[in-house]
Short mmCIF file of C-alpha atoms and ligand atoms in Angstrom, two decimals:
data_model
loop_
_atom_site.label_atom_id
_atom_site.label_comp_id
_atom_site.label_asym_id
_atom_site.label_seq_id
_atom_site.Cartn_x
_atom_site.Cartn_y
_atom_site.Cartn_z
CA UNK J 1074 -13.28 2.75 -10.00
CA UNK J 1075 -14.37 -0.39 -11.83
CA UNK J 1076 -12.66 -3.74 -11.35
CA UNK J 1077 -14.93 -5.61 -13.77
CA UNK J 1078 -12.12 -7.08 -15.89
CA UNK J 1079 -10.31 -8.35 -12.80
CA UNK J 1080 -13.53 -9.98 -11.62
CA UNK J 1081 -14.06 -11.64 -15.01
CA UNK J 1082 -10.47 -12.90 -15.06
CA UNK J 1083 -10.82 -14.23 -11.51
CA UNK J 1084 -13.95 -16.21 -12.46
CA UNK J 1085 -12.07 -17.73 -15.41
CA UNK J 1086 -8.99 -18.39 -13.29
CA UNK J 1087 -10.95 -20.36 -10.71
CA UNK J 1088 -11.97 -22.88 -13.39
CA UNK J 1089 -8.34 -23.76 -14.12
CA UNK J 1090 -6.17 -22.73 -11.14
CA UNK J 1091 -6.80 -23.80 -7.51
CA UNK J 1092 -8.49 -20.82 -5.87
CA UNK J 1093 -7.80 -18.82 -9.04
CA UNK J 1094 -4.27 -17.90 -7.99
CA UNK J 1095 -0.79 -19.36 -8.09
CA UNK J 1096 -0.04 -18.41 -4.50
CA UNK J 1097 -2.75 -18.37 -1.81
CA UNK J 1098 -2.23 -14.92 -0.27
CA UNK J 1099 -2.96 -13.32 -3.67
CA UNK J 1100 -6.60 -14.42 -3.47
CA UNK J 1101 -7.51 -11.66 -0.96
CA UNK J 1102 -9.15 -14.31 1.30
CA UNK J 1103 -7.84 -12.48 4.39
CA UNK J 1104 -9.28 -9.11 3.37
CA UNK J 1105 -12.44 -9.99 1.45
CA UNK J 1106 -13.42 -9.06 -2.06
CA UNK J 1107 -11.83 -10.29 -5.26
CA UNK J 1108 -8.16 -9.93 -6.16
CA UNK J 1109 -7.03 -7.23 -8.54
CA UNK J 1110 -5.40 -8.57 -11.71
CA UNK J 1111 -2.27 -6.60 -12.55
CA UNK J 1112 -1.49 -5.74 -16.17
CA UNK J 1113 1.79 -3.85 -15.73
CA UNK J 1114 3.99 -2.05 -13.24
CA UNK J 1115 6.52 0.78 -13.34
CA UNK J 1116 8.35 2.54 -10.53
CA UNK J 1117 6.06 2.88 -7.51
CA UNK J 1118 2.92 1.95 -9.46
CA UNK J 1119 0.86 -1.09 -10.32
CA UNK J 1120 -1.67 -0.85 -13.17
CA UNK J 1121 -4.61 -3.24 -13.21
CA UNK J 1122 -6.61 -4.74 -16.05
CA UNK J 1123 -9.29 -2.05 -15.68
CA UNK J 1124 -6.87 0.85 -16.03
CA UNK J 1125 -6.69 1.68 -12.33
CA UNK J 1126 -3.31 2.67 -10.90
CA UNK J 1127 -2.03 2.05 -7.40
CA UNK J 1128 0.91 3.28 -5.38
CA UNK J 1129 2.06 -0.06 -4.01
CA UNK J 1130 3.72 -1.21 -0.82
CA UNK J 1131 4.21 -4.91 -1.54
CA UNK J 1132 6.80 -4.70 -4.34
CA UNK J 1133 6.20 -8.35 -5.29
CA UNK J 1134 6.59 -9.32 -1.58
CA UNK J 1135 10.01 -7.71 -1.40
CA UNK J 1136 12.01 -8.12 -4.64
CA UNK J 1137 11.29 -4.74 -6.24
CA UNK J 1138 13.41 -2.65 -3.83
CA UNK J 1139 14.32 -0.31 -6.71
CA UNK J 1140 10.73 -0.05 -7.87
CA UNK J 1141 9.17 -1.90 -10.79
CA UNK J 1142 10.88 -2.33 -14.17
CA UNK J 1143 14.07 -0.52 -13.18
CA UNK J 1144 15.96 0.31 -16.36
CA UNK J 1145 19.17 -1.32 -15.10
CA UNK J 1146 17.45 -4.68 -14.59
CA UNK J 1147 15.40 -4.35 -17.79
CA UNK J 1148 18.55 -3.76 -19.83
CA UNK J 1149 20.40 -6.67 -18.22
CA UNK J 1150 17.54 -9.04 -19.06
CA UNK J 1151 17.21 -7.69 -22.62
CA UNK J 1152 20.94 -8.23 -23.20
CA UNK J 1153 20.95 -11.71 -21.68
CA UNK J 1154 18.01 -12.90 -23.75
CA UNK J 1155 20.08 -12.32 -26.93
CA UNK J 1156 22.25 -15.26 -25.84
CA UNK J 1157 19.45 -17.74 -25.29
CA UNK J 1158 17.35 -18.70 -22.30
CA UNK J 1159 18.69 -21.78 -20.55
CA UNK J 1160 21.52 -24.21 -21.13
CA UNK J 1161 21.55 -26.62 -18.17
CA UNK J 1162 25.29 -26.15 -18.10
CA UNK J 1163 27.62 -23.96 -16.00
CA UNK J 1164 27.96 -20.32 -17.09
CA UNK J 1165 30.15 -17.29 -16.37
CA UNK J 1166 27.13 -15.47 -14.99
CA UNK J 1167 26.76 -18.02 -12.15
CA UNK J 1168 30.40 -17.60 -11.14
CA UNK J 1169 30.07 -13.80 -11.14
CA UNK J 1170 26.83 -14.01 -9.14
CA UNK J 1171 28.35 -16.32 -6.52
CA UNK J 1172 31.42 -14.06 -6.17
CA UNK J 1173 29.14 -11.03 -5.75
CA UNK J 1174 26.95 -12.67 -3.07
CA UNK J 1175 30.00 -13.89 -1.14
CA UNK J 1176 31.46 -10.35 -1.27
CA UNK J 1177 28.20 -8.82 0.02
CA UNK J 1178 27.39 -11.33 2.79
CA UNK J 1179 30.64 -12.17 4.66
CA UNK J 1180 29.16 -15.17 6.53
CA UNK J 1181 28.45 -16.79 3.16
CA UNK J 1182 31.71 -18.42 2.03
CA UNK J 1183 30.02 -20.64 -0.57
CA UNK J 1184 26.55 -20.40 -2.12
CA UNK J 1185 24.24 -22.59 -4.20
CA UNK J 1186 21.62 -21.01 -6.47
CA UNK J 1187 18.09 -22.44 -6.55
CA UNK J 1188 14.76 -21.17 -7.91
CA UNK J 1189 12.78 -20.02 -4.87
CA UNK J 1190 13.02 -19.21 -1.21
CA UNK J 1191 11.30 -22.51 -0.44
CA UNK J 1192 13.99 -24.45 -2.29
CA UNK J 1193 16.62 -22.47 -0.41
CA UNK J 1194 15.24 -23.25 3.06
CA UNK J 1195 14.39 -26.89 2.29
CA UNK J 1196 17.92 -27.40 1.01
CA UNK J 1197 19.59 -25.56 3.89
CA UNK J 1198 17.79 -27.73 6.45
CA UNK J 1199 18.75 -30.91 4.58
CA UNK J 1200 22.38 -29.77 4.50
CA UNK J 1201 22.32 -28.94 8.23
CA UNK J 1202 20.97 -32.44 8.94
CA UNK J 1203 23.56 -34.01 6.64
CA UNK J 1204 26.40 -31.97 8.15
CA UNK J 1205 25.48 -32.69 11.79
CA UNK J 1206 23.99 -36.16 11.38
CA UNK J 1207 21.07 -35.01 13.55
CA UNK J 1208 17.34 -35.07 12.75
CA UNK J 1209 15.43 -32.39 14.66
CA UNK J 1210 15.02 -28.77 13.62
CA UNK J 1211 13.77 -25.85 15.72
CA UNK J 1212 11.64 -23.14 14.11
CA UNK J 1213 9.51 -20.35 15.55
CA UNK J 1214 5.75 -19.77 15.58
CA UNK J 1215 4.81 -17.12 13.07
CA UNK J 1216 7.98 -17.61 11.04
CA UNK J 1217 7.39 -18.73 7.43
CA UNK J 1218 10.13 -20.44 5.48
CA UNK J 1219 8.20 -21.46 2.37
CA UNK J 1220 6.01 -24.52 1.84
CA UNK J 1221 8.53 -27.29 2.57
CA UNK J 1222 6.97 -30.08 4.66
CA UNK J 1223 9.34 -29.50 7.60
CA UNK J 1224 8.06 -25.95 7.98
CA UNK J 1225 4.29 -26.52 7.72
CA UNK J 1226 4.09 -27.52 11.37
CA UNK J 1227 1.73 -26.09 13.99
CA UNK J 1228 3.22 -25.30 17.35
CA UNK J 1229 3.24 -28.18 19.81
CA UNK J 1230 0.72 -27.85 22.65
CA UNK J 1231 3.51 -27.60 25.21
CA UNK J 1232 6.91 -26.13 24.50
CA UNK J 1233 8.71 -29.46 24.76
CA UNK J 1234 6.13 -31.44 22.80
CA UNK J 1235 6.44 -32.25 19.12
CA UNK J 1236 4.71 -30.15 16.51
CA UNK J 1237 1.77 -31.41 14.50
CA UNK J 1238 1.21 -31.12 10.74
CA UNK J 1239 -0.19 -27.71 9.81
CA UNK J 1240 -1.35 -28.92 6.41
CA UNK J 1241 -2.87 -32.15 5.11
CA UNK J 1242 -0.20 -34.06 3.27
CA UNK J 1243 2.48 -33.37 5.85
CA UNK J 1244 3.16 -36.60 7.73
CA UNK J 1245 3.42 -37.09 11.48
CA UNK J 1246 6.88 -38.45 10.81
CA UNK J 1247 7.97 -35.13 9.37
CA UNK J 1248 6.17 -33.24 12.15
CA UNK J 1249 8.01 -35.24 14.79
CA UNK J 1250 11.31 -33.81 13.61
CA UNK J 1251 10.19 -30.19 13.77
CA UNK J 1252 10.15 -28.50 17.18
CA UNK J 1253 8.61 -25.07 17.59
CA UNK J 1254 9.07 -22.26 20.09
CA UNK J 1255 7.54 -18.82 20.52
CA UNK J 1256 9.63 -16.10 18.81
CA UNK J 1257 11.81 -14.07 21.19
CA UNK J 1258 11.58 -16.84 23.85
CA UNK J 1259 15.12 -18.05 24.56
CA UNK J 1260 14.03 -20.11 27.58
CA UNK J 1261 11.65 -22.09 25.37
CA UNK J 1262 14.50 -22.80 22.95
CA UNK J 1263 16.74 -23.96 25.81
CA UNK J 1264 13.96 -26.28 27.02
CA UNK J 1265 13.65 -27.83 23.54
CA UNK J 1266 17.44 -28.23 23.28
CA UNK J 1267 17.64 -29.80 26.77
CA UNK J 1268 14.81 -32.22 25.89
CA UNK J 1269 16.48 -33.19 22.59
CA UNK J 1270 20.15 -32.93 23.50
CA UNK J 1271 22.46 -34.16 20.77
CA UNK J 1272 19.67 -34.45 18.20
CA UNK J 1273 18.98 -30.88 17.03
CA UNK J 1274 20.55 -30.21 13.63
CA UNK J 1275 19.60 -26.55 13.23
CA UNK J 1276 17.65 -23.59 14.45
CA UNK J 1277 16.08 -21.66 11.57
CA UNK J 1278 14.47 -18.25 11.95
CA UNK J 1279 13.68 -14.97 10.28
CA UNK J 1280 16.13 -12.59 12.06
CA UNK J 1281 13.47 -9.93 11.55
CA UNK J 1282 10.11 -11.59 10.99
CA UNK J 1283 7.97 -10.45 8.09
CA UNK J 1284 5.52 -13.34 8.06
CA UNK J 1285 3.44 -12.67 11.15
CA UNK J 1286 3.53 -9.01 10.32
CA UNK J 1287 6.81 -7.34 11.17
CA UNK J 1288 8.32 -8.53 14.47
CA UNK J 1289 11.78 -7.53 15.64
CA UNK J 1290 14.15 -9.67 17.71
CA UNK J 1291 14.25 -8.43 21.32
CA UNK J 1292 17.64 -7.38 22.67
CA UNK J 1293 19.75 -10.47 23.28
CA UNK J 1294 17.51 -12.93 21.44
CA UNK J 1295 19.73 -13.45 18.39
CA UNK J 1296 22.87 -13.35 20.54
CA UNK J 1297 21.31 -15.96 22.82
CA UNK J 1298 20.52 -18.27 19.92
CA UNK J 1299 24.10 -17.89 18.67
CA UNK J 1300 25.41 -18.89 22.13
CA UNK J 1301 23.11 -21.94 22.36
CA UNK J 1302 24.16 -23.07 18.86
CA UNK J 1303 27.86 -22.63 19.68
CA UNK J 1304 27.50 -24.60 22.91
CA UNK J 1305 25.40 -27.42 21.46
CA UNK J 1306 26.90 -27.80 17.97
CA UNK J 1307 23.66 -26.68 16.30
CA UNK J 1308 23.67 -24.95 12.87
CA UNK J 1309 22.16 -21.44 13.09
CA UNK J 1310 20.27 -20.60 9.89
CA UNK J 1311 19.09 -17.03 9.22
CA UNK J 1312 16.25 -17.11 6.72
CA UNK J 1313 16.94 -13.77 5.01
CA UNK J 1314 14.72 -14.41 2.00
CA UNK J 1315 12.83 -11.21 2.94
CA UNK J 1316 15.47 -9.24 4.86
CA UNK J 1317 18.46 -10.13 2.69
CA UNK J 1318 19.79 -7.26 0.55
CA UNK J 1319 16.77 -5.24 1.88
CA UNK J 1320 17.65 -4.21 5.44
CA UNK J 1321 21.32 -3.80 4.46
CA UNK J 1322 23.36 -4.97 1.50
CA UNK J 1323 24.61 -7.76 3.78
CA UNK J 1324 21.15 -8.45 5.15
CA UNK J 1325 19.96 -8.01 8.73
CA UNK J 1326 23.03 -9.93 9.95
CA UNK J 1327 25.05 -6.86 8.88
CA UNK J 1328 22.85 -4.62 11.05
CA UNK J 1329 22.56 -6.87 14.11
CA UNK J 1330 26.14 -8.14 14.20
CA UNK J 1331 25.12 -11.76 14.83
CA UNK J 1332 26.69 -14.20 12.36
CA UNK J 1333 24.70 -17.29 11.30
CA UNK J 1334 26.30 -20.51 10.05
CA UNK J 1335 24.00 -20.55 7.01
CA UNK J 1336 21.83 -17.96 5.28
CA UNK J 1337 18.91 -18.51 2.93
CA UNK J 1338 18.15 -15.86 0.32
CA UNK J 1339 15.47 -15.06 -2.25
CA UNK J 1340 13.31 -12.25 -3.60
CA UNK J 1341 15.72 -9.30 -4.20
CA UNK J 1342 18.49 -11.73 -5.22
CA UNK J 1343 16.61 -12.42 -8.47
CA UNK J 1344 15.68 -8.83 -9.31
CA UNK J 1345 12.11 -10.06 -9.81
CA UNK J 1346 13.05 -13.31 -11.54
CA UNK J 1347 12.63 -16.73 -9.84
CA UNK J 1348 15.84 -17.08 -7.81
CA UNK J 1349 16.69 -18.39 -4.36
CA UNK J 1350 20.02 -19.28 -2.81
CA UNK J 1351 21.49 -20.84 0.31
CA UNK J 1352 25.02 -20.49 1.57
CA UNK J 1353 27.27 -20.38 4.57
CA UNK J 1354 30.48 -21.77 5.99
CA UNK J 1355 32.69 -23.58 3.50
CA UNK J 1356 32.87 -26.70 5.70
CA UNK J 1357 29.08 -26.93 5.71
CA UNK J 1358 28.51 -26.06 2.03
CA UNK J 1359 31.15 -28.57 0.90
CA UNK J 1360 28.72 -31.26 2.08
CA UNK J 1361 26.50 -30.38 -0.90
CA UNK J 1362 26.56 -32.60 -3.99
CA UNK J 1363 28.69 -33.02 -6.03
CA UNK J 1364 31.31 -31.75 -3.58
CA UNK J 1365 29.77 -33.82 -0.81
CA UNK J 1366 27.03 -36.39 -0.13
CA UNK J 1367 23.99 -34.17 0.52
CA UNK J 1368 21.97 -34.20 -2.68
CA UNK J 1369 20.32 -31.09 -4.13
CA UNK J 1370 19.75 -30.18 -7.78
CA UNK J 1371 17.68 -28.00 -10.14
CA UNK J 1372 17.12 -27.80 -13.89
CA UNK J 1373 16.86 -24.02 -13.95
CA UNK J 1374 19.16 -23.26 -11.03
CA UNK J 1375 21.49 -20.41 -12.01
CA UNK J 1376 19.39 -19.68 -15.09
CA UNK J 1377 21.32 -17.12 -17.18
CA UNK J 1378 18.40 -14.67 -17.58
CA UNK J 1379 17.65 -14.79 -13.86
CA UNK J 1380 21.33 -14.38 -13.02
CA UNK J 1381 21.50 -11.32 -15.27
CA UNK J 1382 18.52 -9.72 -13.51
CA UNK J 1383 19.76 -10.60 -10.03
CA UNK J 1384 23.32 -9.52 -10.69
CA UNK J 1385 22.17 -6.16 -12.07
CA UNK J 1386 20.12 -5.50 -8.94
CA UNK J 1387 22.72 -6.73 -6.44
CA UNK J 1388 25.50 -4.83 -8.20
CA UNK J 1389 23.50 -1.60 -7.95
CA UNK J 1390 22.78 -2.21 -4.23
CA UNK J 1391 26.41 -3.12 -3.59
CA UNK J 1392 27.64 0.09 -5.23
CA UNK J 1393 24.96 2.43 -3.85
CA UNK J 1394 24.66 1.89 -0.08
CA UNK J 1395 22.84 5.26 0.01
CA UNK J 1396 19.79 3.18 -1.02
CA UNK J 1397 19.56 1.94 2.57
CA UNK J 1398 19.89 5.31 4.28
CA UNK J 1399 17.34 6.66 1.82
CA UNK J 1400 14.90 3.82 2.56
CA UNK J 1401 15.44 4.26 6.31
CA UNK J 1402 14.52 7.93 5.90
CA UNK J 1403 11.45 7.19 3.76
CA UNK J 1404 10.36 4.59 6.30
CA UNK J 1405 10.83 6.97 9.22
CA UNK J 1406 8.85 9.72 7.45
CA UNK J 1407 5.98 7.34 6.67
CA UNK J 1408 5.83 5.83 10.15
CA UNK J 1409 5.98 9.24 11.87
CA UNK J 1410 3.16 10.43 9.64
CA UNK J 1411 1.03 7.35 10.37
CA UNK J 1412 1.56 7.81 14.12
CA UNK J 1413 0.60 11.49 13.83
CA UNK J 1414 -2.57 10.49 11.95
CA UNK J 1415 -3.49 8.02 14.68
CA UNK J 1416 -2.90 10.63 17.38
CA UNK J 1417 -5.25 13.03 15.59
CA UNK J 1418 -7.91 10.29 15.48
CA UNK J 1419 -7.35 9.16 19.06
CA UNK J 1420 -6.04 5.78 17.92
CA UNK J 1421 -3.10 3.88 19.38
CA UNK J 1422 -2.49 0.88 17.14
CA UNK J 1423 0.96 -0.73 17.14
CA UNK J 1424 3.41 -0.14 14.30
CA UNK J 1425 6.52 -2.34 14.08
CA UNK J 1426 9.19 -0.98 11.73
CA UNK J 1427 12.73 -1.76 10.58
CA UNK J 1428 14.21 0.17 7.65
CA UNK J 1429 12.00 -0.39 4.59
CA UNK J 1430 9.72 -2.97 6.27
CA UNK J 1431 6.78 -2.25 8.56
CA UNK J 1432 3.38 -3.48 9.74
CA UNK J 1433 0.44 -1.55 11.20
CA UNK J 1434 -1.14 -4.02 13.64
CA UNK J 1435 -4.76 -3.37 14.59
CA UNK J 1436 -4.02 -4.05 18.25
CA UNK J 1437 -2.87 -1.69 20.99
CA UNK J 1438 -0.54 -4.18 22.65
CA UNK J 1439 3.10 -4.67 21.82
CA UNK J 1440 3.73 -7.35 19.18
CA UNK J 1441 6.81 -9.44 19.94
CA UNK J 1442 5.56 -12.89 18.92
CA UNK J 1443 2.73 -14.64 17.09
CA UNK J 1444 0.38 -14.77 20.10
CA UNK J 1445 0.72 -10.97 20.38
CA UNK J 1446 0.14 -10.56 16.63
CA UNK J 1447 -3.04 -12.64 16.86
CA UNK J 1448 -4.60 -10.06 19.20
CA UNK J 1449 -5.00 -7.88 16.09
CA UNK J 1450 -8.49 -7.13 14.79
CA UNK J 1451 -8.14 -8.78 11.38
CA UNK J 1452 -11.67 -7.77 10.35
CA UNK J 1453 -10.75 -4.13 10.88
CA UNK J 1454 -7.53 -4.69 8.94
CA UNK J 1455 -9.64 -6.01 6.05
CA UNK J 1456 -11.76 -2.85 6.07
CA UNK J 1457 -8.60 -0.73 6.20
CA UNK J 1458 -7.09 -2.65 3.28
CA UNK J 1459 -10.19 -2.08 1.14
CA UNK J 1460 -10.41 1.59 2.14
CA UNK J 1461 -6.80 2.14 1.11
CA UNK J 1462 -7.27 0.18 -2.12
CA UNK J 1463 -10.19 2.36 -3.26
CA UNK J 1464 -7.94 5.37 -2.56
CA UNK J 1465 -5.29 3.93 -4.88
CA UNK J 1466 -2.92 2.47 -2.29
CA UNK J 1467 -2.15 -1.25 -2.66
CA UNK J 1468 -1.12 -2.98 0.59
CA UNK J 1469 -0.26 -6.59 1.42
CA UNK J 1470 -3.67 -8.33 1.66
CA UNK J 1471 -3.15 -9.75 5.15
CA UNK J 1472 -2.60 -8.43 8.66
CA UNK J 1473 0.16 -10.98 9.06
CA UNK J 1474 2.44 -9.58 6.38
CA UNK J 1475 5.02 -6.82 6.17
CA UNK J 1476 4.90 -3.85 3.81
CA UNK J 1477 7.96 -3.21 1.66
CA UNK J 1478 9.16 0.23 0.56
CA UNK J 1479 11.06 0.93 -2.66
CA UNK J 1480 13.39 3.71 -3.77
CA UNK J 1481 10.75 4.63 -6.38
CA UNK J 1482 8.61 6.20 -3.63
CA UNK J 1483 8.95 9.99 -3.65
CA UNK J 1484 8.00 12.45 -0.89
CA UNK J 1485 4.84 13.14 -2.92
CA UNK J 1486 3.95 9.44 -2.87
CA UNK J 1487 4.48 9.35 0.89
CA UNK J 1488 2.14 12.31 1.33
CA UNK J 1489 -0.52 10.62 -0.83
CA UNK J 1490 -0.16 7.42 1.25
CA UNK J 1491 -0.49 9.40 4.50
CA UNK J 1492 -3.60 11.23 3.24
CA UNK J 1493 -5.19 7.89 2.29
CA UNK J 1494 -4.10 6.40 5.63
CA UNK J 1495 -5.82 9.22 7.57
CA UNK J 1496 -9.03 9.09 5.52
CA UNK J 1497 -9.15 5.27 5.64
CA UNK J 1498 -8.66 5.08 9.40
CA UNK J 1499 -11.30 7.80 9.86
CA UNK J 1500 -13.71 5.87 7.63
CA UNK J 1501 -13.33 2.47 9.33
CA UNK J 1502 -13.66 3.76 12.90
CA UNK J 1503 -16.72 5.93 12.06
P1 KE4 E 432 9.25 -18.48 -1.96
O1 KE4 E 432 9.27 -20.00 -2.06
O2 KE4 E 432 7.84 -17.93 -1.89
O3 KE4 E 432 10.12 -17.80 -3.02
O4 KE4 E 432 9.96 -18.10 -0.56
C1 KE4 E 432 9.47 -18.67 0.62
C2 KE4 E 432 9.88 -17.79 1.77
C3 KE4 E 432 10.92 -18.20 2.59
N1 KE4 E 432 11.34 -17.45 3.64
C4 KE4 E 432 10.74 -16.26 3.92
C5 KE4 E 432 11.22 -15.46 5.08
C6 KE4 E 432 9.66 -15.80 3.11
O5 KE4 E 432 9.07 -14.62 3.41
C7 KE4 E 432 9.22 -16.57 2.02
C8 KE4 E 432 8.07 -16.15 1.14
N2 KE4 E 432 7.36 -14.98 1.56
C9 KE4 E 432 5.96 -14.90 1.16
C10 KE4 E 432 5.39 -13.64 1.83
N3 KE4 E 432 4.80 -13.94 3.08
C11 KE4 E 432 5.80 -14.90 -0.33
C12 KE4 E 432 4.41 -14.53 -0.81
C13 KE4 E 432 3.63 -15.74 -1.24
O6 KE4 E 432 3.65 -16.78 -0.57
O7 KE4 E 432 2.97 -15.60 -2.30
#
């Protein structure tokens, strides 16, 4: 399989785009080699610039839950384009989209559309600060909420100490208002709250983490956070940019039964177009301009083409809940097969899995937080990634990411993935 055209494009790209990509993880830095440049996609397949095809398990980092170029979404976009592209004025489509989201996610009483998950989380934190009048936020190590300054914070050395900037350009002032705790560690959260009583505006987390690889909340963790927030007057924000509309039509909060005060959304909500959203309790969302004093705006927010794509996808998911039982079954089949392959090879790596999201960690210990995840052999993951790629299976190019399944995957695809998984594991441990 040649990737010559991709390599040529990457060389050109690096002259004009930082690192040759418009989002860092795409550069394959974590797995070695050069990135593959994609020419088209359909169903379960990506097609690169050299004519290679791949069964893929990223699905644009989550959005393509129905597979690529689903005819329903394609038709909605084609129809919408006939009416123009962008007006910068309110439209019927935005009203219909807001009504649909509110009907699918009961904890969301009002919602504001934005253009990315980052915009959604940045805005939600600002609103929580405006609503409570408090400055500090609590986030968790290994949780990613986009590239907003408040989130690019390395964990403090001790649990009760302030974070430090995790990127040049993020100021110490910003870092001082972000407190971090290990995921699944309620005691650490209580310590932070006790040390900052009356000054914590919100706790924001991925209710199922995709961004350190897949990590599930331990029993009682989400319930414990809900209790702390109720007692202390802290806004609980579920960042469901990844899990929203994927793990259930109402997001993971529908599965776990814990209700956040605010929810951030992205990815699936746009059907592949650039859309994010944040929403929650009416009393909180009515703080948002122009209803209230907390400012937030966006030229292309609620863009009619993006609303058409997102509404087509959400409507389908809302009317076909069998999508989720189907994806649970596909996920179970794949995970069982991967575990059987490892048993045959005498391997015992950890797989974390919820519904249509999973991660194969190259470590034998349980992975319940970022420190656990970092025991993974990332070099071996890189070899596995490349071995799967040359067998036509396209995975997320980092150990610290989740895979995403789509309804376009057939039993035949799953068998092909399992065959490649067995051969790749056998190759890298030889
Ligand atoms: P965007 O700004 O990339 O649309 O969303 C940021 C974001 C917020 N919250 C969660 C839970 C997320 O997973 C993300 C973005 N996810 C990454 C995947 N690790 C997107 C891939 C990328 O950065 O290119």
